[in-house]
Amino acid sequence: MSYTRRLWLSFWPAALAVGALTVLIILQSNHDDQRVVTAVLGPLVGWSFIAAGLVAWSRRPANHTGRLMVALGFAWALTALTEANDKWIYSTGLAVEAIFLAVFIHLVVSFPTGRLSSRLERTIVFGAYGVAVFANALSVLVDPTPIPDCKGCPPNAFLLAPSDAAATAVQVAADVCGIAIAAAVVTLLVRRWRRATPAGRRVLSPIYLSGGATMILLGIAFAVDPWAGGFAGLLKLLASLAFISVPYFFLAGLMRARLARAGVGRLFVDVPENPSPEELHAAFRRALHDPTIRLAHWLPERRLYVDLEGWPFDEVEAGRTLTPVEYEGRRVGALIHDPSLLEEPELLEAAVASARIGLEKDRLQAELRARLIELEREQDFVRTVVDTAPALFCVVDTEGNVMRFNATLSRLSGLPDDDSGRGEPFTKLFLPSEDAASFHLALAAADGEEFESEWLGAGGGRRIVAWSVMPIVDAQGRPRRLISGVDVTERRRQEARTRALLDAMPDLMFRMTREGVYVDYHAHDEVELVSSEVIGRSVYDRLPRPVAEQALAAARRALDEGGVQTHEYSLEVRGVERQYEARVVASAADEVVSIVREITDRKEQEHEVRKSRARIVQAADAERRRLERNLHDGAQQRLVSLSLALRLAEARIPDRPEGAKQILTEAQQELAQALAELRELARGIHPAILTDRGLAAAVEALAARAPLPVEVAAMPDERLPDAVEAAAYYVVAEGLTNVAKYADASYVRVTVERRNGVASVEVADDGIGGADPRAGTGLRGLADRIEALGGRLEVESPATGGTRLWAQMPVG
Amino acid sequence: MTVLIVDDHPSFRATARALLEAEGYDVVGEADDGASAIAAAEALHPELVLLDVQLPDFDGFEVAARLRSLNGATPAIVLTSSRDGSDFGPLVAESGARGFVPKAELSGSALSALLG
């Protein structure tokens, strides 16, 4: 037994029985003035819903709309109970007569699926059931006249507490709820309708037209009922008519789907033998009433959908549904359609069946179109690459006549790649005439060998191009030659500029790796390279080991720390010791450039300057020492002797006046001699103690004469060179003088040390600080003296207090 | 008291000899450098050696130190030629000399005062 048959056997006898029962009740009613009309219409309405519901149920078992319509038909039959003369049946009818309205609202709100999908829908439907059951149940408990002005109605059997006021209150409350529910339903339907696609509206329209009209009329009727009972009655009558029409509209909708399915079956009758994509789409849209429907081919080897024109299909957009189309178990395409089509499965199935035929017919062409599109895209891509690449391309025939060339060569030559150049000799268009012969040799060889020559540029100029010729075959299989090249004009110019710069520089230039392997070099005189081979060799191959290590260390510093790293070294070149200075900078991630300059002359000059300064200082010191010695040995001794002689003469005057006179005469001569010597020597004094006793004694002497405590913290054990001792002495003397004059100090510490070939002298006080080292000539002269010895002098005198005079001198 | 005068300036030695002899000192010898001073002191055993600071070979303090090691108690007095005696104070003490006298102030009384 089929499902349909089983359904009908399950419900239809019951429907007939219920209908017969209602006819019986109505015909016996003594309070219905139009018993015959009611007895005919009442069962008919119920049967209409039940029959339409069974049809829908049997066709779409998964859809609940059919069940709801069946339920509505039976709920409607309950309203006939109010026609009964028996007070119990009559009163029961009053209590349940509104249930069919709740089922009806359930049907309308849940259409087309028959399921409640949102909270709002559930709220409306449960609210409707609640009002339908409770309002009428309450009413029969309190209303003495549930049907006003009813002549012959039996008494209300359930009346517990008769109260007109309570009855009115219940009625008003029920009306308000009814209005609210009706308004909510209408709002929901309007919103859904506005959002629906054309195909969706087609599905919704049967129920929405009849059911929506019913709800609107009922809503208005409830609203006007308290004021205009007659008008409300008319509206309720119209609502009843609209309600009665619901199953018929529903059946009409089903019929239209069936008709549409038949239309789909004839889809290709109106379509030409080989329809264009537009014609095919138009046929489907017409048949399915969906103006947005699209068909797609499935290309199994590439596992993608393409549209009828061959373009790859983008993802299915939101709000659309893709239904695959299969043929003999394999996918051949898809229908992309409005989701509402899913509500009409027979129609969709028919459409898929039709699409299957159409798509299968068109499949080969679609694949061809897709391949063509792909090839065109590939061609566009290649053309873009060829035209935008910096390389020059030109295809010529084996004779050297131009077939075509790319945009880069067009820009370089100023010639358009059009028919005007095609067939012309390449040499005529692009090369100076003198290069024609060598070009033809290259063309004949076509072995990819690289050449570099001048080509004719736009505007009559020349460009330097690095080029080669390779054999190729064109699309028709003819042998051709591809001339490809790169414009290296700017690069060559840049190289020429760099070369000129390097030629102008007296320096050696090397590029080498972090490991010290030479990559490139530039030298004016190959002899300076020391080695006959440089590139590819290591610094250890070219330079003595200590110098090589120095160079490698500088390269690593340049790479790791950045900046310019310098190092100096000496090499024997042509038997002569030469001094070099190398400046090393990173030129790539793991490569440095080293600029090497010979500084022999500079070094010698510096050395000479230092030596000459030292000589000056030594000469001056020697002169001072000579002066001091002369003074000591000459004038001073004479004066000492003179002093003693005068005292001796004085002692002899009383008893030996003649002897005294003799002494005085000699003394006069001695004095004259002393004066003469003094005049000669009065040019300066070298500290005698320094000469005689050395620096330590001289510093002790300075310390002893100073007007404040001086600590001589350290003195060298050995004598220092004379010039250094003199300079150190003067540093201490100057320092102590300044301390005494300006520092307001309570303590001075003097330190003279010799360490690692350097003598350092320091005079530090605890005074007020803030001394200006540039003020006065004493320190400047001192600095000159020390710098002449290759040393330096510094003064630290912060404003916070304390002054430190500090000198360093090399002592060899 | 026997005296040895050590100075490299003959004119000073002559004047000093005259001055000291006038004051009753017996100048037993003269020397013009450190080495000959030590030799003369060893030979003559003077009771006092007057030492100039600056001598061609050693200085007076060096000679004083050597004399002390040779003759034990031979007293020496250093003659300075300038007033910067403070320069030599520590050196005098180190050398073991009895003291120093500026040459221009040389007198018997000055020597007596230093010898005590």
PDB file of C-alpha atoms in Angstrom, chain B:
ATOM      1  CA  MET B   1     141.674  70.961  63.604  1.00  0.00           C
ATOM      2  CA  THR B   2     142.871  69.366  60.373  1.00  0.00           C
ATOM      3  CA  VAL B   3     140.716  70.073  57.382  1.00  0.00           C
ATOM      4  CA  LEU B   4     140.445  68.647  53.849  1.00  0.00           C
ATOM      5  CA  ILE B   5     138.844  71.037  51.344  1.00  0.00           C
ATOM      6  CA  VAL B   6     137.107  69.385  48.373  1.00  0.00           C
ATOM      7  CA  ASP B   7     135.961  71.735  45.587  1.00  0.00           C
ATOM      8  CA  ASP B   8     136.547  71.850  41.870  1.00  0.00           C
ATOM      9  CA  HIS B   9     137.093  75.614  41.836  1.00  0.00           C
ATOM     10  CA  PRO B  10     140.743  76.467  42.711  1.00  0.00           C
ATOM     11  CA  SER B  11     139.920  80.089  43.533  1.00  0.00           C
ATOM     12  CA  PHE B  12     137.396  78.977  46.130  1.00  0.00           C
ATOM     13  CA  ARG B  13     139.798  76.424  47.586  1.00  0.00           C
ATOM     14  CA  ALA B  14     142.481  79.093  47.926  1.00  0.00           C
ATOM     15  CA  THR B  15     140.173  81.627  49.559  1.00  0.00           C
ATOM     16  CA  ALA B  16     138.698  79.049  51.883  1.00  0.00           C
ATOM     17  CA  ARG B  17     142.138  77.809  52.890  1.00  0.00           C
ATOM     18  CA  ALA B  18     143.230  81.415  53.697  1.00  0.00           C
ATOM     19  CA  LEU B  19     140.041  82.066  55.645  1.00  0.00           C
ATOM     20  CA  LEU B  20     140.190  78.876  57.684  1.00  0.00           C
ATOM     21  CA  GLU B  21     143.887  79.133  58.364  1.00  0.00           C
ATOM     22  CA  ALA B  22     143.337  82.709  59.542  1.00  0.00           C
ATOM     23  CA  GLU B  23     140.868  81.266  62.006  1.00  0.00           C
ATOM     24  CA  GLY B  24     143.351  78.649  63.227  1.00  0.00           C
ATOM     25  CA  TYR B  25     142.343  75.647  61.197  1.00  0.00           C
ATOM     26  CA  ASP B  26     145.049  73.419  59.728  1.00  0.00           C
ATOM     27  CA  VAL B  27     144.172  72.823  56.083  1.00  0.00           C
ATOM     28  CA  VAL B  28     146.021  69.524  55.446  1.00  0.00           C
ATOM     29  CA  GLY B  29     144.914  69.012  51.872  1.00  0.00           C
ATOM     30  CA  GLU B  30     142.731  69.924  48.905  1.00  0.00           C
ATOM     31  CA  ALA B  31     140.954  67.837  46.306  1.00  0.00           C
ATOM     32  CA  ASP B  32     139.126  68.865  43.111  1.00  0.00           C
ATOM     33  CA  ASP B  33     136.869  65.797  42.610  1.00  0.00           C
ATOM     34  CA  GLY B  34     135.229  62.997  44.546  1.00  0.00           C
ATOM     35  CA  ALA B  35     137.753  60.261  43.835  1.00  0.00           C
ATOM     36  CA  SER B  36     140.768  62.297  44.826  1.00  0.00           C
ATOM     37  CA  ALA B  37     138.845  63.514  47.873  1.00  0.00           C
ATOM     38  CA  ILE B  38     138.350  59.947  49.072  1.00  0.00           C
ATOM     39  CA  ALA B  39     142.003  59.124  48.362  1.00  0.00           C
ATOM     40  CA  ALA B  40     143.206  62.228  50.217  1.00  0.00           C
ATOM     41  CA  ALA B  41     140.944  61.487  53.182  1.00  0.00           C
ATOM     42  CA  GLU B  42     142.313  57.961  53.378  1.00  0.00           C
ATOM     43  CA  ALA B  43     145.868  59.270  53.202  1.00  0.00           C
ATOM     44  CA  LEU B  44     145.615  62.346  55.389  1.00  0.00           C
ATOM     45  CA  HIS B  45     142.986  61.349  57.948  1.00  0.00           C
ATOM     46  CA  PRO B  46     141.683  64.901  58.321  1.00  0.00           C
ATOM     47  CA  GLU B  47     139.459  65.700  61.266  1.00  0.00           C
ATOM     48  CA  LEU B  48     136.973  67.463  58.980  1.00  0.00           C
ATOM     49  CA  VAL B  49     136.160  67.201  55.278  1.00  0.00           C
ATOM     50  CA  LEU B  50     134.496  70.171  53.574  1.00  0.00           C
ATOM     51  CA  LEU B  51     132.636  68.929  50.504  1.00  0.00           C
ATOM     52  CA  ASP B  52     131.315  70.948  47.640  1.00  0.00           C
ATOM     53  CA  VAL B  53     127.964  69.624  46.360  1.00  0.00           C
ATOM     54  CA  GLN B  54     128.881  69.692  42.713  1.00  0.00           C
ATOM     55  CA  LEU B  55     131.965  67.759  41.797  1.00  0.00           C
ATOM     56  CA  PRO B  56     133.003  66.530  38.372  1.00  0.00           C
ATOM     57  CA  ASP B  57     132.590  62.848  39.236  1.00  0.00           C
ATOM     58  CA  PHE B  58     130.455  62.344  42.373  1.00  0.00           C
ATOM     59  CA  ASP B  59     128.489  64.890  44.234  1.00  0.00           C
ATOM     60  CA  GLY B  60     129.315  65.926  47.767  1.00  0.00           C
ATOM     61  CA  PHE B  61     126.641  63.739  49.360  1.00  0.00           C
ATOM     62  CA  GLU B  62     127.952  60.664  47.592  1.00  0.00           C
ATOM     63  CA  VAL B  63     131.484  61.433  48.783  1.00  0.00           C
ATOM     64  CA  ALA B  64     130.175  62.005  52.325  1.00  0.00           C
ATOM     65  CA  ALA B  65     128.444  58.654  52.267  1.00  0.00           C
ATOM     66  CA  ARG B  66     131.570  56.862  51.024  1.00  0.00           C
ATOM     67  CA  LEU B  67     133.772  58.605  53.565  1.00  0.00           C
ATOM     68  CA  ARG B  68     131.519  57.469  56.336  1.00  0.00           C
ATOM     69  CA  SER B  69     131.854  53.888  55.216  1.00  0.00           C
ATOM     70  CA  LEU B  70     135.623  54.183  54.844  1.00  0.00           C
ATOM     71  CA  ASN B  71     136.818  56.134  57.843  1.00  0.00           C
ATOM     72  CA  GLY B  72     133.985  55.591  60.155  1.00  0.00           C
ATOM     73  CA  ALA B  73     133.637  58.789  62.020  1.00  0.00           C
ATOM     74  CA  THR B  74     135.394  61.349  59.790  1.00  0.00           C
ATOM     75  CA  PRO B  75     132.890  64.216  59.893  1.00  0.00           C
ATOM     76  CA  ALA B  76     131.964  65.911  56.668  1.00  0.00           C
ATOM     77  CA  ILE B  77     130.249  69.208  56.045  1.00  0.00           C
ATOM     78  CA  VAL B  78     128.669  69.977  52.694  1.00  0.00           C
ATOM     79  CA  LEU B  79     129.298  73.332  51.109  1.00  0.00           C
ATOM     80  CA  THR B  80     126.457  74.723  49.114  1.00  0.00           C
ATOM     81  CA  SER B  81     126.821  77.481  46.634  1.00  0.00           C
ATOM     82  CA  SER B  82     123.372  78.958  46.929  1.00  0.00           C
ATOM     83  CA  ARG B  83     120.784  79.696  49.559  1.00  0.00           C
ATOM     84  CA  ASP B  84     118.512  76.870  48.490  1.00  0.00           C
ATOM     85  CA  GLY B  85     119.741  74.771  51.357  1.00  0.00           C
ATOM     86  CA  SER B  86     116.277  73.430  51.877  1.00  0.00           C
ATOM     87  CA  ASP B  87     116.712  71.604  48.573  1.00  0.00           C
ATOM     88  CA  PHE B  88     119.467  69.547  50.139  1.00  0.00           C
ATOM     89  CA  GLY B  89     118.187  69.011  53.658  1.00  0.00           C
ATOM     90  CA  PRO B  90     117.055  65.429  53.189  1.00  0.00           C
ATOM     91  CA  LEU B  91     120.157  64.563  51.143  1.00  0.00           C
ATOM     92  CA  VAL B  92     122.432  65.891  53.862  1.00  0.00           C
ATOM     93  CA  ALA B  93     120.665  63.737  56.384  1.00  0.00           C
ATOM     94  CA  GLU B  94     120.882  60.642  54.194  1.00  0.00           C
ATOM     95  CA  SER B  95     124.571  61.089  53.393  1.00  0.00           C
ATOM     96  CA  GLY B  96     125.581  61.176  57.031  1.00  0.00           C
ATOM     97  CA  ALA B  97     127.171  64.648  56.704  1.00  0.00           C
ATOM     98  CA  ARG B  98     127.049  66.848  59.774  1.00  0.00           C
ATOM     99  CA  GLY B  99     125.281  69.587  57.903  1.00  0.00           C
ATOM    100  CA  PHE B 100     125.763  72.138  55.201  1.00  0.00           C
ATOM    101  CA  VAL B 101     127.165  75.611  55.056  1.00  0.00           C
ATOM    102  CA  PRO B 102     126.595  78.063  52.227  1.00  0.00           C
ATOM    103  CA  LYS B 103     129.950  78.789  50.718  1.00  0.00           C
ATOM    104  CA  ALA B 104     129.553  82.541  51.124  1.00  0.00           C
ATOM    105  CA  GLU B 105     129.016  82.063  54.858  1.00  0.00           C
ATOM    106  CA  LEU B 106     131.931  79.727  55.452  1.00  0.00           C
ATOM    107  CA  SER B 107     133.641  80.545  58.760  1.00  0.00           C
ATOM    108  CA  GLY B 108     135.265  78.757  61.617  1.00  0.00           C
ATOM    109  CA  SER B 109     132.368  79.552  63.876  1.00  0.00           C
ATOM    110  CA  ALA B 110     129.863  78.105  61.417  1.00  0.00           C
ATOM    111  CA  LEU B 111     131.891  74.885  61.230  1.00  0.00           C
ATOM    112  CA  SER B 112     132.265  74.766  65.013  1.00  0.00           C
ATOM    113  CA  ALA B 113     128.535  75.190  65.415  1.00  0.00           C
ATOM    114  CA  LEU B 114     127.843  72.221  63.116  1.00  0.00           C
ATOM    115  CA  LEU B 115     130.529  70.050  64.728  1.00  0.00           C
ATOM    116  CA  GLY B 116     129.236  70.874  68.168  1.00  0.00           C
TER     117      GLY B 116
END
